[in-house]
Coordinates of C-alpha atoms in Angstrom, one line a residue:
X1 CA -82.2 -89.2 -16.9
X2 CA -80.6 -92.0 -15.0
X3 CA -78.5 -93.2 -18.2
X4 CA -77.1 -89.7 -18.4
X5 CA -76.2 -89.6 -14.9
X6 CA -74.6 -93.0 -15.0
X7 CA -72.5 -92.1 -17.8
X8 CA -71.3 -88.8 -16.4
X9 CA -73.4 -87.0 -19.0
X10 CA -75.4 -85.1 -16.2
X11 CA -74.1 -83.9 -13.0
X12 CA -70.7 -84.9 -14.2
X13 CA -67.4 -83.0 -13.2
X14 CA -69.0 -81.8 -9.8
X15 CA -66.9 -81.2 -6.7
X16 CA -67.5 -83.7 -4.0
X17 CA -67.8 -82.3 -0.6
X18 CA -67.3 -85.0 2.1
X19 CA -64.9 -83.8 4.8
X20 CA -66.5 -82.5 8.1
X21 CA -64.7 -79.2 7.8
X22 CA -65.9 -78.4 4.3
X23 CA -69.5 -79.5 5.0
X24 CA -69.5 -77.2 8.2
X25 CA -68.3 -74.4 6.0
X26 CA -70.8 -75.0 3.3
X27 CA -73.6 -75.2 5.9
X28 CA -72.5 -71.8 7.5
X29 CA -72.4 -70.1 4.2
X30 CA -75.8 -71.5 3.2
X31 CA -77.3 -70.3 6.4
X32 CA -75.6 -67.0 5.7
X33 CA -76.9 -66.4 2.3
X34 CA -80.4 -68.1 2.2
X35 CA -81.3 -69.0 5.9
X36 CA -81.5 -72.6 5.2
X37 CA -79.5 -75.4 6.7
X38 CA -78.5 -79.1 5.6
X39 CA -78.5 -82.1 7.5
X40 CA -76.5 -83.9 4.7
X41 CA -72.8 -85.0 5.5
X42 CA -71.8 -85.4 1.9
X43 CA -72.8 -83.9 -1.3
X44 CA -71.5 -82.5 -4.8
X45 CA -71.5 -79.0 -5.8
X46 CA -71.0 -77.0 -9.2
X47 CA -69.0 -73.8 -9.9
X48 CA -71.5 -71.7 -7.8
X49 CA -71.9 -74.0 -4.9
X50 CA -75.2 -75.2 -6.0
X51 CA -75.8 -78.9 -4.9
X52 CA -78.4 -81.2 -6.7
X53 CA -78.5 -83.3 -3.4
X54 CA -79.2 -80.1 -1.1
X55 CA -81.8 -79.0 -3.9
X56 CA -83.6 -82.5 -3.3
X57 CA -83.3 -82.2 0.5
X58 CA -84.5 -78.4 0.3
X59 CA -87.2 -79.4 -2.3
X60 CA -85.8 -76.3 -3.9
X61 CA -83.3 -76.4 -6.9
X62 CA -83.1 -72.8 -7.2
X63 CA -82.1 -72.1 -3.6
X64 CA -79.2 -70.1 -4.7
X65 CA -80.8 -68.6 -7.9
X66 CA -84.4 -67.5 -6.9
X67 CA -86.1 -65.5 -9.7
X68 CA -83.4 -66.5 -12.1
X69 CA -81.3 -63.3 -11.6
X70 CA -78.5 -62.3 -9.1
X71 CA -77.1 -65.8 -8.6
X72 CA -75.7 -66.5 -5.3
X73 CA -72.5 -68.6 -4.9
X74 CA -70.6 -70.6 -2.2
X75 CA -66.9 -71.3 -2.9
X76 CA -65.2 -73.9 -0.9
X77 CA -62.2 -74.7 -3.3
X78 CA -60.4 -73.1 -6.3
X79 CA -61.1 -76.5 -8.1
X80 CA -64.6 -75.4 -8.4
X81 CA -63.6 -73.4 -11.6
X82 CA -63.5 -76.6 -13.4
X83 CA -67.1 -77.4 -12.7
X84 CA -70.1 -76.8 -14.8
X85 CA -72.9 -74.5 -13.9
X86 CA -76.2 -76.2 -13.5
X87 CA -79.6 -74.7 -13.8
X88 CA -78.1 -71.6 -15.8
X89 CA -80.5 -68.8 -16.5
X90 CA -77.9 -66.8 -18.3
X91 CA -75.1 -68.0 -20.7
X92 CA -72.6 -65.6 -19.2
X93 CA -72.8 -66.7 -15.6
X94 CA -70.4 -69.7 -15.9
X95 CA -67.7 -67.5 -17.6
X96 CA -68.1 -64.8 -15.2
X97 CA -67.6 -67.0 -12.2
X98 CA -64.7 -69.0 -13.8
X99 CA -63.0 -65.5 -14.7
X100 CA -63.6 -64.2 -11.2
X101 CA -61.9 -67.3 -9.6
X102 CA -59.1 -67.4 -11.9
X103 CA -58.2 -63.5 -11.4
X104 CA -58.4 -64.0 -7.7
X105 CA -57.0 -67.7 -7.4
X106 CA -54.2 -66.7 -4.8
X107 CA -56.7 -64.6 -2.5
X108 CA -59.4 -67.1 -2.6
X109 CA -57.0 -69.9 -1.8
X110 CA -55.9 -68.2 1.3
X111 CA -59.5 -67.2 2.4
X112 CA -60.8 -70.7 1.7
X113 CA -58.1 -72.2 3.9
X114 CA -60.2 -71.5 6.9
X115 CA -63.9 -70.4 5.6
X116 CA -66.0 -70.5 2.7
X117 CA -66.5 -67.5 0.4
X118 CA -70.2 -66.6 -0.3
X119 CA -71.5 -63.9 -2.6
X120 CA -73.8 -62.9 -5.3
X121 CA -73.7 -61.9 -9.0
X122 CA -75.4 -58.7 -8.8
X123 CA -77.1 -56.6 -11.6
X124 CA -79.4 -53.6 -11.7
X125 CA -82.6 -55.4 -11.5
X126 CA -84.0 -57.6 -8.7
X127 CA -86.3 -59.6 -10.9
X128 CA -87.2 -59.9 -14.6
X129 CA -91.0 -59.6 -15.0
X130 CA -91.0 -58.4 -18.7
X131 CA -88.4 -58.9 -21.6
X132 CA -87.7 -55.2 -21.7
X133 CA -85.8 -55.6 -18.2
X134 CA -83.3 -57.9 -19.7
X135 CA -81.8 -54.9 -21.5
X136 CA -81.0 -53.3 -18.1
X137 CA -78.7 -56.4 -17.3
X138 CA -75.5 -54.9 -19.0
X139 CA -73.1 -55.0 -16.0
X140 CA -72.6 -57.7 -13.4
X141 CA -70.9 -56.9 -10.2
X142 CA -69.6 -59.8 -8.0
X143 CA -70.0 -59.1 -4.2
X144 CA -68.1 -61.7 -2.1
X145 CA -66.7 -62.1 1.3
X146 CA -66.2 -65.0 3.8
X147 CA -69.0 -65.8 6.0
X148 CA -67.0 -64.1 9.1
X149 CA -66.6 -60.9 6.9
X150 CA -62.7 -61.3 6.6
X151 CA -62.6 -59.1 3.4
X152 CA -64.8 -56.3 5.0
X153 CA -62.5 -56.6 8.1
X154 CA -59.4 -56.2 5.9
X155 CA -60.7 -53.1 4.3
X156 CA -61.5 -51.6 7.7
X157 CA -58.0 -52.6 8.8
X158 CA -56.5 -50.8 5.8
X159 CA -58.4 -47.7 6.5
X160 CA -57.0 -47.7 10.2
X161 CA -53.4 -48.3 9.0
X162 CA -53.8 -45.4 6.6
X163 CA -55.1 -43.3 9.4
X164 CA -52.2 -44.4 11.7
X165 CA -49.5 -43.4 9.1
X166 CA -51.1 -40.1 8.4
X167 CA -52.0 -38.7 11.7
X168 CA -49.9 -37.0 14.0
X169 CA -49.4 -38.5 17.5
X170 CA -51.1 -41.7 16.3
X171 CA -48.6 -43.7 18.5
X172 CA -50.4 -42.3 21.5
X173 CA -53.9 -43.4 20.3
X174 CA -54.5 -46.5 22.4
X175 CA -57.9 -47.0 21.1
X176 CA -56.8 -47.0 17.4
X177 CA -53.9 -49.4 18.1
X178 CA -56.0 -51.7 20.0
X179 CA -58.6 -51.8 17.2
X180 CA -55.8 -52.5 14.7
X181 CA -54.4 -55.5 16.8
X182 CA -57.8 -56.9 17.2
X183 CA -58.7 -56.6 13.4
X184 CA -55.2 -58.1 12.5
X185 CA -56.0 -61.2 14.6
X186 CA -58.7 -62.0 12.1
X187 CA -57.1 -60.9 8.8
X188 CA -53.4 -61.7 9.2
X189 CA -50.7 -59.4 7.7
X190 CA -52.5 -57.5 5.0
X191 CA -49.5 -55.7 4.0
X192 CA -47.9 -58.9 2.9
X193 CA -51.0 -60.8 2.0
X194 CA -53.6 -58.4 0.6
X195 CA -57.2 -59.7 0.8
X196 CA -59.0 -57.6 -1.6
X197 CA -60.6 -59.2 -4.6
X198 CA -59.8 -57.9 -8.2
X199 CA -62.1 -57.8 -11.4
X200 CA -65.5 -57.8 -9.8
X201 CA -67.4 -56.0 -12.5
X202 CA -68.2 -57.7 -15.8
X203 CA -69.9 -56.4 -19.0
X204 CA -72.9 -58.5 -20.4
X205 CA -74.2 -57.3 -23.6
X206 CA -74.6 -60.5 -25.7
X207 CA -76.1 -63.4 -24.0
X208 CA -78.8 -66.1 -23.9
X209 CA -81.3 -66.2 -21.0
X210 CA -83.7 -69.0 -20.1
X211 CA -86.5 -66.5 -19.3
X212 CA -89.4 -66.2 -21.4
X213 CA -88.9 -69.5 -23.0
X214 CA -85.4 -68.7 -24.1
X215 CA -84.2 -65.6 -25.8
X216 CA -80.7 -64.6 -27.3
X217 CA -79.8 -60.9 -27.0
X218 CA -77.2 -59.6 -29.5
X219 CA -76.9 -55.8 -28.4
X220 CA -73.3 -55.3 -29.1
X221 CA -73.3 -56.1 -32.9
X222 CA -73.6 -54.0 -36.1
X223 CA -77.1 -55.3 -36.7
X224 CA -78.5 -56.1 -33.2
X225 CA -81.1 -58.7 -32.7
X226 CA -83.4 -60.4 -30.2
X227 CA -84.1 -64.0 -31.1
X228 CA -86.8 -65.9 -29.3
X229 CA -86.8 -69.7 -29.1
X230 CA -90.5 -69.7 -28.7
X231 CA -92.9 -66.9 -29.5
X232 CA -91.6 -63.5 -30.2
X233 CA -92.2 -61.3 -27.1
X234 CA -94.4 -58.3 -27.5
X235 CA -93.0 -54.8 -26.5
X236 CA -90.7 -52.2 -27.8
X237 CA -87.0 -53.3 -27.7
X238 CA -83.6 -51.3 -28.6
X239 CA -82.6 -53.6 -31.2
X240 CA -83.0 -53.7 -35.2
X241 CA -84.6 -57.1 -35.3
X242 CA -87.0 -59.1 -33.2
X243 CA -87.0 -62.8 -34.6
X244 CA -88.1 -66.3 -33.6
X245 CA -86.4 -69.5 -34.4
X246 CA -89.0 -70.2 -37.1
X247 CA -87.7 -67.2 -39.2
X248 CA -84.7 -69.1 -40.3
X249 CA -83.8 -67.1 -43.4
X250 CA -83.9 -63.9 -41.3
X251 CA -81.6 -65.5 -38.8
X252 CA -79.3 -66.6 -41.5
X253 CA -79.1 -63.2 -42.8
X254 CA -78.5 -61.6 -39.5
X255 CA -75.5 -64.0 -38.9
X256 CA -74.0 -63.3 -42.3
X257 CA -74.3 -59.4 -41.8
X258 CA -72.4 -59.5 -38.3
X259 CA -70.1 -62.3 -39.7
X260 CA -70.9 -64.5 -36.7
X261 CA -71.0 -67.8 -38.7
X262 CA -69.0 -69.5 -41.3
X263 CA -69.3 -72.8 -43.3
X264 CA -67.8 -75.8 -41.5
X265 CA -66.3 -77.0 -45.0
X266 CA -64.9 -74.1 -46.9
X267 CA -62.8 -75.9 -49.5
X268 CA -62.9 -79.3 -51.5
X269 CA -61.0 -82.2 -49.7
X270 CA -61.1 -80.5 -46.3
X271 CA -61.0 -82.8 -43.3
X272 CA -64.1 -81.1 -42.0
X273 CA -66.1 -83.1 -44.4
X274 CA -66.1 -85.8 -41.7
X275 CA -67.9 -83.5 -39.4
X276 CA -70.9 -83.2 -41.9
X277 CA -70.7 -87.1 -42.4
X278 CA -71.2 -87.7 -38.6
X279 CA -74.2 -85.2 -38.8
X280 CA -75.6 -87.2 -41.6
X281 CA -75.4 -90.3 -39.4
X282 CA -77.3 -88.5 -36.7
X283 CA -80.0 -87.7 -39.2
X284 CA -80.2 -91.5 -40.3
X285 CA -80.2 -92.6 -36.8
X286 CA -83.2 -90.3 -36.2
X287 CA -85.1 -92.0 -39.0
X288 CA -84.2 -95.5 -37.9
X289 CA -85.7 -94.8 -34.4
X290 CA -88.8 -93.4 -35.9
X291 CA -89.0 -96.7 -37.6
X292 CA -88.9 -98.5 -34.2
X293 CA -85.3 -99.8 -34.6
X294 CA -82.8 -100.1 -31.7
X295 CA -79.6 -98.3 -32.9
X296 CA -77.6 -98.1 -29.7
X297 CA -74.0 -99.1 -29.9
X298 CA -74.2 -99.2 -33.9
X299 CA -71.1 -97.8 -35.7
X300 CA -71.5 -95.0 -38.5
X301 CA -71.3 -97.7 -41.2
X302 CA -74.0 -99.9 -39.5
X303 CA -76.4 -96.8 -39.2
X304 CA -75.8 -96.1 -43.0
X305 CA -76.3 -99.5 -44.2
X306 CA -79.6 -100.0 -42.3
X307 CA -80.8 -96.5 -43.4
X308 CA -80.4 -97.5 -47.0
X309 CA -83.7 -99.4 -46.7
X310 CA -85.6 -96.0 -46.0
X311 CA -84.2 -93.5 -48.5
X312 CA -87.8 -92.3 -49.2
X313 CA -88.1 -91.4 -45.6
X314 CA -85.1 -89.3 -44.9
X315 CA -85.8 -85.8 -43.6
X316 CA -84.9 -83.0 -45.8
X317 CA -81.8 -82.1 -43.8
X318 CA -80.0 -85.1 -45.0
X319 CA -79.8 -84.1 -48.8
X320 CA -78.0 -80.9 -48.2
X321 CA -75.5 -82.5 -46.0
X322 CA -74.9 -85.1 -48.4
X323 CA -74.6 -82.8 -51.3
X324 CA -72.0 -80.8 -49.5
X325 CA -70.0 -84.0 -48.5
X326 CA -70.1 -85.1 -52.1
X327 CA -68.8 -81.8 -53.3
X328 CA -66.0 -81.9 -50.7
X329 CA -65.0 -85.6 -51.5
X330 CA -65.5 -85.6 -55.2
X331 CA -65.5 -83.4 -58.2
X332 CA -68.5 -81.4 -59.2
X333 CA -69.7 -77.8 -58.7
X334 CA -70.2 -76.5 -55.1
X335 CA -74.0 -77.0 -54.2
X336 CA -76.0 -73.8 -53.7
X337 CA -77.8 -74.2 -50.4
X338 CA -79.9 -71.2 -49.5
X339 CA -80.7 -69.7 -46.2
X340 CA -83.9 -71.4 -46.0
X341 CA -82.7 -74.8 -46.8
X342 CA -83.4 -77.2 -43.8
X343 CA -79.8 -78.2 -43.9
X344 CA -78.4 -74.8 -44.0
X345 CA -77.7 -74.3 -40.1
X346 CA -76.1 -77.8 -40.1
X347 CA -73.5 -76.7 -42.3
X348 CA -72.3 -73.7 -40.2
X349 CA -70.4 -73.0 -37.0
X350 CA -69.6 -69.8 -35.2
X351 CA -66.7 -67.7 -36.3
X352 CA -63.9 -67.0 -33.7
X353 CA -64.8 -64.2 -31.5
X354 CA -66.1 -63.2 -28.2
X355 CA -69.6 -64.4 -29.1
X356 CA -68.5 -67.9 -30.3
X357 CA -70.0 -70.0 -27.8
X358 CA -73.3 -67.9 -27.8
X359 CA -73.6 -68.4 -31.8
X360 CA -72.8 -72.2 -31.3
X361 CA -75.6 -72.4 -28.9
X362 CA -78.0 -70.7 -31.3
X363 CA -76.8 -72.9 -34.2
X364 CA -77.3 -76.1 -31.9
X365 CA -81.1 -75.0 -31.3
X366 CA -81.5 -74.4 -35.1
X367 CA -80.1 -77.9 -36.0
X368 CA -81.7 -80.1 -33.2
X369 CA -81.1 -83.5 -35.0
X370 CA -77.3 -82.9 -34.3
X371 CA -77.8 -84.2 -30.8
X372 CA -73.9 -84.0 -30.2
X373 CA -74.0 -80.4 -30.8
X374 CA -77.1 -79.8 -28.9
X375 CA -75.6 -81.6 -25.8
X376 CA -72.2 -79.8 -26.0
X377 CA -73.5 -76.2 -26.6
X378 CA -77.0 -75.9 -25.1
X379 CA -77.2 -78.5 -22.3
X380 CA -80.5 -76.8 -21.0
X381 CA -82.2 -77.4 -24.2
X382 CA -80.6 -80.9 -24.6
X383 CA -82.1 -82.1 -21.3
X384 CA -85.6 -80.6 -22.1
X385 CA -85.7 -82.5 -25.4
X386 CA -84.2 -85.6 -23.9
X387 CA -87.1 -86.1 -21.6
X388 CA -89.6 -86.6 -24.5
X389 CA -87.3 -88.7 -26.9
X390 CA -88.2 -92.4 -27.4
X391 CA -86.2 -94.9 -25.4
X392 CA -84.3 -96.0 -28.5
X393 CA -82.8 -92.6 -29.1
X394 CA -82.1 -92.0 -25.7
X395 CA -79.9 -95.2 -25.7
X396 CA -78.3 -94.2 -28.9
X397 CA -77.4 -90.7 -27.8
X398 CA -76.0 -91.8 -24.4
X399 CA -74.0 -94.5 -25.9
X400 CA -72.5 -92.2 -28.5
X401 CA -71.7 -89.3 -26.2
X402 CA -70.1 -91.7 -23.7
X403 CA -67.9 -93.2 -26.4
X404 CA -66.9 -90.3 -28.5
X405 CA -67.1 -87.3 -26.4
X406 CA -66.8 -87.8 -22.4
X407 CA -63.2 -89.1 -22.6
X408 CA -61.7 -86.0 -24.8
X409 CA -64.2 -83.1 -24.2
X410 CA -61.5 -80.4 -25.1
X411 CA -60.4 -82.3 -28.3
X412 CA -63.9 -82.9 -29.4
X413 CA -64.8 -79.3 -29.1
X414 CA -61.7 -78.3 -31.0
X415 CA -62.5 -80.7 -33.8
X416 CA -66.0 -79.6 -34.3
X417 CA -65.7 -75.8 -33.8
X418 CA -62.1 -75.0 -34.4
X419 CA -59.2 -74.3 -32.1
X420 CA -59.4 -71.3 -29.7
X421 CA -57.4 -68.3 -31.2

């Protein structure tokens, strides 16, 4: 994995924590949440405050996420909203944390001026022992406060102020006034700078989870489904379909019925045909790697030229992609590529909507030879597969992503998946 780390493709965009004040706040929050301490004087954290270096130190990379549910978090800076979420067990967790930080940016900025904010993404279950329990996770509530309880103290002060304003003779209640003064020393002027946090509850209906080998739950769909990356789970589930990734035709029907995916190239002459050409190159590179060739640093043209020697060895995904490109760039009838064609999911991308990222994540797993989409849309699966790749494929992939993606991530995503509406 060293190649990925060196090129910023793994543990990239993390927040550096090196000042004594921030390190001390983090250590205090870590003790507050987990009972653990750290002896490190510098490290990096993701959007949730998880640090790979502290994970190594504790020999526990799930120290903020035991059981894979109710993820805890430590916030030191509003800049964390730009960080990725590592070791994610739910596809929605990063978005929930980011939305929470954006909705409360001013309040969090004020709180984090002197302390860390620590909390938890709470749901209605404490653990996931069976797939049935995943259907109970429909609402995530964020509980957060500073390590010294500033928000709780602010709520207590607000209650005392209301009592002071409403009760007769409150001016003569020395005990109440003394309590208000003491509390205000900790919270500041809450009438001018309220310290409550908004938007603390989030609905979670359609999501991916790493539990049970990887499951996609589409509960909020006209035709609901549970799609398993490995074997289908056994049990009774409140969905119309229970599928595995091997049931490609049925998954295609599900995406069509719910209008969740569309062809990348819809009309002849479209610029999107270039996306399919790039996918063809990834397929060709896979063929060359399997022949023992070093393809790192080669251009699209170089890969196609070398692969011309092995046309009989090309995987079936290639012909469907090539046929669609020929139709888009030349004359002729549009090829009929069925749901069970190996190239079908390589030709699709998610439609605009709230489940766009989730569907692109599913499509990435259904088209694994497109290593770029797998990296962008499903990093957990990318890292899992990467460990078993031959060295030549690792080198090619890292070189390509470093050249074509890292410097313009937003532009690449817009180009591949369409602009956000």
